[in-house]
PDB file of C-alpha atoms and ligand atoms in Angstrom:
ATOM      1  CA  MET A 483       6.954   8.670 -22.479  1.00  0.00           C
ATOM      2  CA  LYS A 484       3.930  10.583 -21.772  1.00  0.00           C
ATOM      3  CA  SER A 485       4.784  11.795 -18.100  1.00  0.00           C
ATOM      4  CA  ARG A 486       3.002  10.479 -14.889  1.00  0.00           C
ATOM      5  CA  LYS A 487       3.051  11.252 -11.847  1.00  0.00           C
ATOM      6  CA  ILE A 488       6.041  10.352  -9.340  1.00  0.00           C
ATOM      7  CA  GLU A 489       4.617   9.300  -6.244  1.00  0.00           C
ATOM      8  CA  ILE A 490       6.567   7.915  -3.488  1.00  0.00           C
ATOM      9  CA  ALA A 491       4.659   5.202  -1.023  1.00  0.00           C
ATOM     10  CA  PRO A 492       6.370   4.278   1.867  1.00  0.00           C
ATOM     11  CA  SER A 493       5.627   1.078   3.400  1.00  0.00           C
ATOM     12  CA  ILE A 494       4.844   0.952   7.526  1.00  0.00           C
ATOM     13  CA  LEU A 495       5.838  -2.626   7.293  1.00  0.00           C
ATOM     14  CA  SER A 496       9.271  -1.133   8.712  1.00  0.00           C
ATOM     15  CA  ALA A 497       7.862   1.783  10.572  1.00  0.00           C
ATOM     16  CA  ASP A 498       7.714   1.941  14.283  1.00  0.00           C
ATOM     17  CA  PHE A 499       4.531  -0.233  15.278  1.00  0.00           C
ATOM     18  CA  ARG A 500       4.704   1.365  18.737  1.00  0.00           C
ATOM     19  CA  ALA A 501       4.311   4.402  16.992  1.00  0.00           C
ATOM     20  CA  LEU A 502       2.053   3.697  14.078  1.00  0.00           C
ATOM     21  CA  GLU A 503      -0.043   6.608  14.110  1.00  0.00           C
ATOM     22  CA  ARG A 504       3.354   8.874  14.741  1.00  0.00           C
ATOM     23  CA  GLU A 505       5.057   7.336  11.732  1.00  0.00           C
ATOM     24  CA  VAL A 506       2.647   7.660   9.473  1.00  0.00           C
ATOM     25  CA  LYS A 507       2.001  11.180   9.988  1.00  0.00           C
ATOM     26  CA  ALA A 508       5.906  11.814   9.928  1.00  0.00           C
ATOM     27  CA  VAL A 509       5.897  10.408   6.150  1.00  0.00           C
ATOM     28  CA  GLN A 510       3.027  12.430   5.205  1.00  0.00           C
ATOM     29  CA  ASP A 511       4.230  15.338   6.535  1.00  0.00           C
ATOM     30  CA  ALA A 512       7.676  14.533   4.817  1.00  0.00           C
ATOM     31  CA  GLY A 513       6.202  14.695   1.623  1.00  0.00           C
ATOM     32  CA  ALA A 514       4.534  10.964   1.178  1.00  0.00           C
ATOM     33  CA  ASP A 515       1.865  10.690  -2.107  1.00  0.00           C
ATOM     34  CA  ARG A 516       0.640   7.456  -0.733  1.00  0.00           C
ATOM     35  CA  ILE A 517       1.353   5.252   2.597  1.00  0.00           C
ATOM     36  CA  HIS A 518       1.998   1.488   1.559  1.00  0.00           C
ATOM     37  CA  CYS A 519       0.280  -1.203   3.509  1.00  0.00           C
ATOM     38  CA  ASP A 520       1.450  -5.154   3.244  1.00  0.00           C
ATOM     39  CA  ILE A 521      -0.432  -7.029   3.794  1.00  0.00           C
ATOM     40  CA  MET A 522       0.532 -11.195   4.733  1.00  0.00           C
ATOM     41  CA  ASP A 523      -0.961 -13.849   5.706  1.00  0.00           C
ATOM     42  CA  GLY A 524       1.987 -16.961   6.455  1.00  0.00           C
ATOM     43  CA  HIS A 525       0.438 -18.974   3.725  1.00  0.00           C
ATOM     44  CA  PHE A 526       1.015 -17.429   0.789  1.00  0.00           C
ATOM     45  CA  ALA A 527       4.011 -14.780   2.051  1.00  0.00           C
ATOM     46  CA  PRO A 528       6.134 -16.596   4.515  1.00  0.00           C
ATOM     47  CA  ASN A 529       5.903 -14.021   7.230  1.00  0.00           C
ATOM     48  CA  LEU A 530       2.661 -12.317   9.067  1.00  0.00           C
ATOM     49  CA  SER A 531       2.046  -8.559   8.959  1.00  0.00           C
ATOM     50  CA  PHE A 532      -1.807  -7.353   9.503  1.00  0.00           C
ATOM     51  CA  GLY A 533      -4.957  -6.634   9.050  1.00  0.00           C
ATOM     52  CA  PRO A 534      -8.053  -4.573   8.109  1.00  0.00           C
ATOM     53  CA  ILE A 535      -8.117  -3.117  12.011  1.00  0.00           C
ATOM     54  CA  VAL A 536      -4.468  -1.886  11.361  1.00  0.00           C
ATOM     55  CA  ILE A 537      -5.641  -0.052   7.668  1.00  0.00           C
ATOM     56  CA  GLU A 538      -8.903   1.067   9.463  1.00  0.00           C
ATOM     57  CA  ALA A 539      -6.289   2.942  12.761  1.00  0.00           C
ATOM     58  CA  VAL A 540      -4.005   3.945   9.379  1.00  0.00           C
ATOM     59  CA  LYS A 541      -6.745   5.730   7.526  1.00  0.00           C
ATOM     60  CA  LYS A 542      -7.869   7.287  10.695  1.00  0.00           C
ATOM     61  CA  SER A 543      -4.185   8.927  10.956  1.00  0.00           C
ATOM     62  CA  VAL A 544      -3.261  10.743   7.402  1.00  0.00           C
ATOM     63  CA  SER A 545      -5.607  11.800   4.971  1.00  0.00           C
ATOM     64  CA  ILE A 546      -3.097  10.544   1.601  1.00  0.00           C
ATOM     65  CA  PRO A 547      -4.350   7.172  -0.339  1.00  0.00           C
ATOM     66  CA  LEU A 548      -3.714   4.031   1.153  1.00  0.00           C
ATOM     67  CA  ASP A 549      -1.991   1.852  -1.151  1.00  0.00           C
ATOM     68  CA  VAL A 550      -2.712  -1.726  -0.484  1.00  0.00           C
ATOM     69  CA  HIS A 551      -0.198  -4.802  -1.217  1.00  0.00           C
ATOM     70  CA  LEU A 552      -2.314  -8.335  -0.414  1.00  0.00           C
ATOM     71  CA  MET A 553      -0.151 -10.945  -0.616  1.00  0.00           C
ATOM     72  CA  ILE A 554      -2.669 -13.798   0.879  1.00  0.00           C
ATOM     73  CA  SER A 555      -4.142 -16.892  -0.192  1.00  0.00           C
ATOM     74  CA  ASN A 556      -7.444 -16.685  -1.372  1.00  0.00           C
ATOM     75  CA  PRO A 557      -7.921 -12.555  -1.742  1.00  0.00           C
ATOM     76  CA  GLU A 558     -11.321 -13.427  -3.202  1.00  0.00           C
ATOM     77  CA  LYS A 559     -12.549 -13.520   0.208  1.00  0.00           C
ATOM     78  CA  TYR A 560     -11.535 -10.736   1.716  1.00  0.00           C
ATOM     79  CA  ILE A 561     -11.269  -7.518  -0.688  1.00  0.00           C
ATOM     80  CA  ALA A 562     -14.677  -6.051   0.915  1.00  0.00           C
ATOM     81  CA  ASN A 563     -12.856  -6.122   3.920  1.00  0.00           C
ATOM     82  CA  TYR A 564      -9.830  -4.043   2.978  1.00  0.00           C
ATOM     83  CA  CYS A 565     -11.729  -2.075   0.854  1.00  0.00           C
ATOM     84  CA  ASP A 566     -14.103  -1.211   3.704  1.00  0.00           C
ATOM     85  CA  ALA A 567     -11.443  -0.655   5.649  1.00  0.00           C
ATOM     86  CA  GLY A 568      -9.967   2.354   3.692  1.00  0.00           C
ATOM     87  CA  ALA A 569      -7.804   0.811   1.191  1.00  0.00           C
ATOM     88  CA  ASP A 570      -7.686   3.784  -1.792  1.00  0.00           C
ATOM     89  CA  ILE A 571      -5.509   1.179  -3.815  1.00  0.00           C
ATOM     90  CA  LEU A 572      -5.360  -2.398  -3.404  1.00  0.00           C
ATOM     91  CA  THR A 573      -3.174  -4.646  -5.622  1.00  0.00           C
ATOM     92  CA  VAL A 574      -3.752  -8.252  -5.407  1.00  0.00           C
ATOM     93  CA  HIS A 575      -1.140 -11.141  -7.120  1.00  0.00           C
ATOM     94  CA  ALA A 576      -2.461 -13.022  -9.860  1.00  0.00           C
ATOM     95  CA  GLU A 577      -1.250 -16.366  -8.970  1.00  0.00           C
ATOM     96  CA  THR A 578      -3.019 -16.062  -5.761  1.00  0.00           C
ATOM     97  CA  CYS A 579      -6.744 -15.701  -7.493  1.00  0.00           C
ATOM     98  CA  SER A 580      -9.088 -18.404  -9.072  1.00  0.00           C
ATOM     99  CA  SER A 581     -10.258 -15.216 -11.927  1.00  0.00           C
ATOM    100  CA  LEU A 582      -7.655 -12.139 -11.756  1.00  0.00           C
ATOM    101  CA  GLU A 583     -11.158 -10.720 -13.773  1.00  0.00           C
ATOM    102  CA  ASN A 584     -13.447 -11.141 -11.837  1.00  0.00           C
ATOM    103  CA  VAL A 585     -10.804  -9.506  -8.606  1.00  0.00           C
ATOM    104  CA  ILE A 586     -10.674  -6.481 -10.165  1.00  0.00           C
ATOM    105  CA  ASP A 587     -14.401  -5.744 -11.479  1.00  0.00           C
ATOM    106  CA  GLU A 588     -14.970  -6.411  -7.552  1.00  0.00           C
ATOM    107  CA  ILE A 589     -12.004  -3.696  -6.736  1.00  0.00           C
ATOM    108  CA  ARG A 590     -13.105  -1.302  -8.873  1.00  0.00           C
ATOM    109  CA  GLY A 591     -17.023  -1.768  -8.614  1.00  0.00           C
ATOM    110  CA  ARG A 592     -16.137  -0.869  -4.425  1.00  0.00           C
ATOM    111  CA  GLY A 593     -14.763   2.274  -6.160  1.00  0.00           C
ATOM    112  CA  VAL A 594     -11.235   1.837  -5.015  1.00  0.00           C
ATOM    113  CA  ARG A 595      -8.163   1.197  -8.018  1.00  0.00           C
ATOM    114  CA  ALA A 596      -7.057  -2.195  -8.781  1.00  0.00           C
ATOM    115  CA  GLY A 597      -3.672  -3.245  -8.969  1.00  0.00           C
ATOM    116  CA  VAL A 598      -1.910  -6.577  -9.847  1.00  0.00           C
ATOM    117  CA  THR A 599       1.017  -7.919  -9.593  1.00  0.00           C
ATOM    118  CA  VAL A 600       2.976 -11.093 -10.106  1.00  0.00           C
ATOM    119  CA  ASN A 601       6.511 -12.921  -7.915  1.00  0.00           C
ATOM    120  CA  PRO A 602       9.592 -12.459  -9.467  1.00  0.00           C
ATOM    121  CA  ASP A 603       9.383 -16.501 -10.493  1.00  0.00           C
ATOM    122  CA  LYS A 604       6.032 -16.076 -12.307  1.00  0.00           C
ATOM    123  CA  PRO A 605       5.480 -15.186 -15.737  1.00  0.00           C
ATOM    124  CA  LEU A 606       4.887 -11.372 -16.160  1.00  0.00           C
ATOM    125  CA  ASP A 607       2.176 -12.897 -18.947  1.00  0.00           C
ATOM    126  CA  LEU A 608      -0.253 -13.764 -15.860  1.00  0.00           C
ATOM    127  CA  ILE A 609      -0.632  -9.813 -15.933  1.00  0.00           C
ATOM    128  CA  PHE A 610       0.340  -8.354 -18.904  1.00  0.00           C
ATOM    129  CA  ASP A 611      -3.159  -8.475 -20.484  1.00  0.00           C
ATOM    130  CA  TYR A 612      -4.415  -6.905 -18.206  1.00  0.00           C
ATOM    131  CA  ILE A 613      -2.502  -3.241 -18.657  1.00  0.00           C
ATOM    132  CA  ASP A 614      -5.502  -1.523 -19.419  1.00  0.00           C
ATOM    133  CA  LYS A 615      -7.851  -3.212 -17.134  1.00  0.00           C
ATOM    134  CA  VAL A 616      -6.114  -1.620 -14.047  1.00  0.00           C
ATOM    135  CA  ASP A 617      -5.240   1.352 -12.373  1.00  0.00           C
ATOM    136  CA  GLN A 618      -1.895   0.163 -11.427  1.00  0.00           C
ATOM    137  CA  VAL A 619       0.823  -2.740 -12.620  1.00  0.00           C
ATOM    138  CA  LEU A 620       3.247  -3.399  -9.402  1.00  0.00           C
ATOM    139  CA  ILE A 621       6.455  -5.053 -10.281  1.00  0.00           C
ATOM    140  CA  MET A 622       7.920  -6.958  -7.365  1.00  0.00           C
ATOM    141  CA  SER A 623      11.689  -6.416  -6.780  1.00  0.00           C
ATOM    142  CA  VAL A 624      12.101  -8.808  -4.201  1.00  0.00           C
ATOM    143  CA  TYR A 625       9.811 -11.744  -3.070  1.00  0.00           C
ATOM    144  CA  ALA A 626       6.898 -11.189  -1.266  1.00  0.00           C
ATOM    145  CA  GLY A 627       7.469 -11.538   2.443  1.00  0.00           C
ATOM    146  CA  PHE A 628       9.900  -9.470   3.734  1.00  0.00           C
ATOM    147  CA  SER A 629      11.123  -5.761   4.159  1.00  0.00           C
ATOM    148  CA  GLY A 630      14.996  -5.179   3.850  1.00  0.00           C
ATOM    149  CA  GLN A 631      15.735  -7.908   0.592  1.00  0.00           C
ATOM    150  CA  LYS A 632      17.976  -6.769  -1.842  1.00  0.00           C
ATOM    151  CA  PHE A 633      16.789  -5.355  -5.428  1.00  0.00           C
ATOM    152  CA  ILE A 634      16.791  -8.218  -8.167  1.00  0.00           C
ATOM    153  CA  PRO A 635      18.314  -6.614 -10.880  1.00  0.00           C
ATOM    154  CA  GLU A 636      16.329  -8.819 -13.854  1.00  0.00           C
ATOM    155  CA  MET A 637      13.565  -7.194 -12.430  1.00  0.00           C
ATOM    156  CA  THR A 638      14.495  -4.082 -14.753  1.00  0.00           C
ATOM    157  CA  ASP A 639      13.193  -6.055 -17.643  1.00  0.00           C
ATOM    158  CA  ARG A 640       9.710  -6.456 -16.760  1.00  0.00           C
ATOM    159  CA  ILE A 641       9.562  -2.591 -15.333  1.00  0.00           C
ATOM    160  CA  LYS A 642      11.107  -2.194 -19.323  1.00  0.00           C
ATOM    161  CA  LYS A 643       8.301  -4.011 -20.761  1.00  0.00           C
ATOM    162  CA  ILE A 644       5.630  -2.642 -19.053  1.00  0.00           C
ATOM    163  CA  GLY A 645       6.892   0.715 -19.122  1.00  0.00           C
ATOM    164  CA  ASP A 646       7.058   0.534 -22.972  1.00  0.00           C
ATOM    165  CA  GLU A 647       3.717  -0.802 -23.053  1.00  0.00           C
ATOM    166  CA  ILE A 648       2.345   1.789 -20.957  1.00  0.00           C
ATOM    167  CA  SER A 649       4.350   4.470 -22.801  1.00  0.00           C
ATOM    168  CA  GLU A 650       3.371   3.373 -26.684  1.00  0.00           C
ATOM    169  CA  ARG A 651      -0.428   2.846 -26.236  1.00  0.00           C
ATOM    170  CA  GLY A 652      -0.284   6.391 -24.038  1.00  0.00           C
ATOM    171  CA  LEU A 653      -2.287   4.321 -21.182  1.00  0.00           C
ATOM    172  CA  SER A 654      -1.890   6.278 -17.361  1.00  0.00           C
ATOM    173  CA  THR A 655      -1.639   3.233 -16.091  1.00  0.00           C
ATOM    174  CA  ASP A 656       0.718   3.051 -12.564  1.00  0.00           C
ATOM    175  CA  LEU A 657       4.138   1.270 -12.800  1.00  0.00           C
ATOM    176  CA  GLN A 658       4.618   0.521  -8.498  1.00  0.00           C
ATOM    177  CA  VAL A 659       8.605  -1.004  -8.128  1.00  0.00           C
ATOM    178  CA  ASP A 660       8.524  -2.662  -4.442  1.00  0.00           C
ATOM    179  CA  GLY A 661      11.077  -4.484  -3.005  1.00  0.00           C
ATOM    180  CA  GLY A 662      15.226  -3.138  -2.419  1.00  0.00           C
ATOM    181  CA  ILE A 663      14.565   0.504  -3.289  1.00  0.00           C
ATOM    182  CA  ASN A 664      16.870   3.363  -2.354  1.00  0.00           C
ATOM    183  CA  ASP A 665      18.038   6.374  -4.853  1.00  0.00           C
ATOM    184  CA  LYS A 666      19.946   4.391  -6.954  1.00  0.00           C
ATOM    185  CA  THR A 667      17.627   1.501  -7.644  1.00  0.00           C
ATOM    186  CA  ALA A 668      14.653   4.195  -8.158  1.00  0.00           C
ATOM    187  CA  THR A 669      17.255   5.837 -10.907  1.00  0.00           C
ATOM    188  CA  VAL A 670      17.618   2.723 -12.526  1.00  0.00           C
ATOM    189  CA  CYS A 671      13.618   2.065 -11.864  1.00  0.00           C
ATOM    190  CA  ALA A 672      12.520   5.227 -13.255  1.00  0.00           C
ATOM    191  CA  GLY A 673      14.794   5.176 -16.692  1.00  0.00           C
ATOM    192  CA  PHE A 674      12.625   1.950 -17.167  1.00  0.00           C
ATOM    193  CA  GLY A 675       9.570   3.427 -16.807  1.00  0.00           C
ATOM    194  CA  ALA A 676       8.605   3.195 -13.675  1.00  0.00           C
ATOM    195  CA  ASN A 677       6.355   6.334 -11.325  1.00  0.00           C
ATOM    196  CA  VAL A 678       5.530   4.897  -8.368  1.00  0.00           C
ATOM    197  CA  PHE A 679       7.999   3.746  -5.550  1.00  0.00           C
ATOM    198  CA  VAL A 680       7.565   2.035  -2.762  1.00  0.00           C
ATOM    199  CA  ALA A 681      10.599   1.627  -0.077  1.00  0.00           C
ATOM    200  CA  GLY A 682      10.215   0.169   3.281  1.00  0.00           C
ATOM    201  CA  SER A 683      13.816   0.316   5.056  1.00  0.00           C
ATOM    202  CA  TYR A 684      14.680   2.963   3.148  1.00  0.00           C
ATOM    203  CA  VAL A 685      12.866   5.675   4.397  1.00  0.00           C
ATOM    204  CA  PHE A 686      11.949   4.029   7.940  1.00  0.00           C
ATOM    205  CA  GLY A 687      15.304   2.765   8.507  1.00  0.00           C
ATOM    206  CA  ALA A 688      16.057   6.947   8.173  1.00  0.00           C
ATOM    207  CA  GLN A 689      16.434   9.670  11.257  1.00  0.00           C
ATOM    208  CA  ASP A 690      15.371  12.427   8.445  1.00  0.00           C
ATOM    209  CA  TYR A 691      12.368  11.095   6.670  1.00  0.00           C
ATOM    210  CA  ARG A 692      11.569  14.030   4.350  1.00  0.00           C
ATOM    211  CA  GLU A 693      15.860  13.755   2.888  1.00  0.00           C
ATOM    212  CA  ARG A 694      14.860  10.057   2.037  1.00  0.00           C
ATOM    213  CA  ILE A 695      11.523  10.859   0.386  1.00  0.00           C
ATOM    214  CA  GLU A 696      12.981  13.538  -1.713  1.00  0.00           C
ATOM    215  CA  ALA A 697      16.060  11.801  -2.527  1.00  0.00           C
ATOM    216  CA  LEU A 698      14.162   9.330  -3.936  1.00  0.00           C
ATOM    217  CA  ARG A 699      11.772  11.906  -5.571  1.00  0.00           C
ATOM    218  CA  ASN A 700      14.671  13.655  -7.075  1.00  0.00           C
ATOM    219  CA  ALA A 701      16.256  10.261  -8.420  1.00  0.00           C
ATOM    220  CA  ALA A 702      13.163  10.131 -10.246  1.00  0.00           C
ATOM    221  CA  GLU A 703      13.177  12.886 -12.053  1.00  0.00           C
ATOM    222  CA  LYS A 704      16.282  13.574 -12.922  1.00  0.00           C
ATOM    223  CA  SER A 705      16.357   9.745 -14.095  1.00  0.00           C
ATOM    224  CA  ILE A 706      13.326  10.768 -16.460  1.00  0.00           C
ATOM    225  CA  ALA A 707      14.339  13.962 -17.350  1.00  0.00           C
ATOM    226  CA  ARG A 708      17.372  12.141 -18.906  1.00  0.00           C
ATOM    227  CA  ASN A 709      15.208   9.788 -21.200  1.00  0.00           C
TER     228      ASN A 709
HETATM  229  C1  DX5 B 605       8.009  -6.626   0.566  1.00  0.00           C
HETATM  230  C2  DX5 B 605       6.504  -6.134   0.788  1.00  0.00           C
HETATM  231  C3  DX5 B 605       7.495  -4.738   0.855  1.00  0.00           C
HETATM  232  C4  DX5 B 605       8.385  -4.675   1.760  1.00  0.00           C
HETATM  233  C5  DX5 B 605       9.256  -3.105   1.483  1.00  0.00           C
HETATM  234  O1  DX5 B 605       7.005  -8.308   0.873  1.00  0.00           O
HETATM  235  O2  DX5 B 605       5.558  -5.899  -0.042  1.00  0.00           O
HETATM  236  O3  DX5 B 605       6.478  -3.567   0.326  1.00  0.00           O
HETATM  237  O4  DX5 B 605       7.508  -3.515   2.538  1.00  0.00           O
HETATM  238  O5  DX5 B 605      10.846  -2.940   1.686  1.00  0.00           O
HETATM  239  P1  DX5 B 605      12.046  -2.807   1.618  1.00  0.00           P
HETATM  240  O6  DX5 B 605      11.795  -1.181   0.645  1.00  0.00           O
HETATM  241  O7  DX5 B 605      12.358  -2.125   2.705  1.00  0.00           O
HETATM  242  O8  DX5 B 605      12.731  -3.294   0.414  1.00  0.00           O
HETATM  243 ZN1   ZN B 606       4.682  -4.060  -0.608  1.00  0.00          ZN
END
């Protein structure tokens, strides 16, 4: 498999929002490659989180890329807001888009990397044909909505399917996994081709962020070396 850079993306959904600036600086200093920002609207996702104002604040606090995961209805309406607020990568759920192609074009047209995903109960076919048209494919290993959920083991079939396609076609598309990621699940996912690991509770739930970020990176690197 063509080797893509392993990246660790702590999700601020599990951070202490009383001290968000300190939290994002701390994970950056601890070696994080991106900050994962979960946007939820209480419609598409059964939870509410935050919007562009928080993205702007995080953007002012760190220099690593902001990886924004949109879990909202009608994302078309808000793409400009999130790009302007400072998203470096913007991932949308295919099941929320009336034209995924137009959404991808708009994101990339604004100079932002585009990602696509679907919830675990939606067909992978909704995004499969876009592997070479986007910068990132995200496999959801939990349902969009909350941190701290258990990794759904069946989602490894999806990781393998996309990972094999990326590898066979020599693409540089990032393969990201999100939900229930720890050193053990990261090992499994990396073995099937994932290279970007989102982790909320595993990183922010620990005392030592560096130790957790390194544990994820080491787990992924070792797993890839074995394959
Ligand atoms: C779930 C979010 C995830 C969440 C991950 O809707 O997309 O990014 O924060 O949290 P953990 O790593 O705790 O499963
Ligand atoms: Zn997410």
